[in-house]
Amino acid sequence: MNILLLGSGGREHALAWKLSQSPLLSNLFIAPGNAGTLQFGTNLALSLNDFDEIKIAVLKHQVNMVVVGPEDPLVNGIHDFFLSDPDIRQVPVIGPVKKAAMLEGSKDFAKQFMNRHGIPTARHQTFSKPTISDGIDFLHTLRPPYVLKADGLAAGKGVIICKTLEEAESEFTRMLLDSTFGAASDKVVIEEFLPGIELSVFILTDGKNYKILPEAKDYKKIGEGDTGPNTGGMGSISPVVFADALFMQKVEERIIRPTMNGLLSEKIDYKGFIFFGLIKVKEDPYVIEYNCRLGDPETESVIPRVTSDLVQLFKAVATQALDAETIFTDPRFTATVMLVSGGYPGHYEKGNIILGEEQVTGSMVFHAGTVLNSENGDITSNGGRVMAITSFGETMEDALLKSYENVKKINFKGKYYRPDIGFDLT
Ligand code: AMP
Ligand code: GLY
């Protein structure tokens, strides 16, 4: 079959790598892709939110399935667009319809959903311009630190954690009155701070059945020791040692099953990945957020550990036959280290030549922000996160050691990486 994969990050390179291993795949198209995805298919210069353009490409290339990497097109309704158009209705989309993608697209929607279905999460209330003073009152009922969340999509930057009440009041007011996150902060969720350690749990669902993928831990902060501003993610490891069988049983019973039952009872059809951003507080799991897609850079650690045929799994999602499938996993550890552009997540340079990829041995290289110059064959940086290096190991330390050996072999001006991925788990 012919598959169109949407996205251009390390996640999509890892998915392209995996999909291309399936005997069920004929042609892979990636839009827009990066210099890495070119190894596995044809990059198409499409805009992810121009659904008419995507439809034309689907018809032209006889695409039989669309796999959506990032959240934007899902929250904007790409799956609904396909379902409503007789020309492409029969092409399955792996990724939820808009209503279901609201689990990520609106923090308020997600919180209300969790409340309706008794899913453990931080206590919260949602406010808008007319209820600012109620929000200030609510802040006074909480203890520091204070968690403020823009309701809508804010490219992973919509959460502010404030140490003092004064700071929380002023940030909260600015979010609503000065639209610090644009329309995304027309509504603001204030919630209780949960102290604990985070992890990412993923399922693949056909709307009725689900399969749990290997869990991962992501390192979001730019600086060593989890300091400095948040990024898209600086590295990941899988499995997560503290997510033992008992903890994962709690996750399934208290979070995954009630989420699936909630979707079913509310008649929200969900086909695709659900990413549970969880926090372990003492011994119990709580939901920090839902995402309607796989994580990046979690995918770069999780997908290499999946040994089942991903195209076959996606076909089962489309036909609602996932109950007949099994997700087999490699028991070894994977560790992913992200190479980023100097200055990221603030201002950074693009267009720097990347050298040394051919020197890498014993690790996988997944490109993120890279582009191939077709005139001279140079691969140059094209984003904040540039490349992910993933390795297998019998232990987490072995996997990390191998990734860090290979990280040294890749060079570009301004290269930066966190030297301490996994530091909190050893
Ligand atoms: P989110 O965009 O919802 O993933 O939030 C970004 C980050 O803020 C999370 O990864 C957590 O580190 C932190 N965070 C969000 N909500 C809470 C909370 N209620 N308690 C503690 N930390 C939180
Ligand atoms: N790594 C976190 C995310 O993809 O949202």
Tab-separated table of C-alpha atoms in Angstrom, residues 19 21 23 50 64 84 95 115 147 162 168 172 180 203 211 227 238 244 251 270 334 337 347 364 370 379 382:
chain	number	residue	atom	x	y	z
A	19	LEU	CA	7.039	1.870	8.125
A	21	GLN	CA	10.482	-2.128	7.062
A	23	PRO	CA	6.447	-5.838	3.457
A	50	ASP	CA	-3.818	22.936	3.500
A	64	ASN	CA	-4.105	4.306	0.589
A	84	SER	CA	-16.594	14.383	4.563
A	95	GLY	CA	-4.983	10.188	13.896
A	115	ASN	CA	-13.553	14.961	35.674
A	147	VAL	CA	0.355	26.181	37.384
A	162	CYS	CA	4.965	30.504	39.045
A	168	ALA	CA	0.905	33.991	39.288
A	172	PHE	CA	-2.649	35.009	34.778
A	180	THR	CA	0.298	36.444	25.785
A	203	ILE	CA	-1.551	3.586	23.290
A	211	LYS	CA	-2.663	-1.691	22.647
A	227	THR	CA	17.060	23.612	34.338
A	238	SER	CA	12.647	3.664	27.266
A	244	ASP	CA	7.121	-1.266	37.031
A	251	VAL	CA	-2.053	3.386	34.777
A	270	TYR	CA	-10.717	7.735	18.197
A	334	THR	CA	16.848	2.680	24.108
A	337	VAL	CA	19.937	12.298	22.678
A	347	HIS	CA	16.744	32.477	18.724
A	364	MET	CA	20.396	5.167	14.721
A	370	THR	CA	17.456	19.163	8.528
A	379	ILE	CA	22.667	18.575	4.638
A	382	ASN	CA	16.736	23.859	9.450
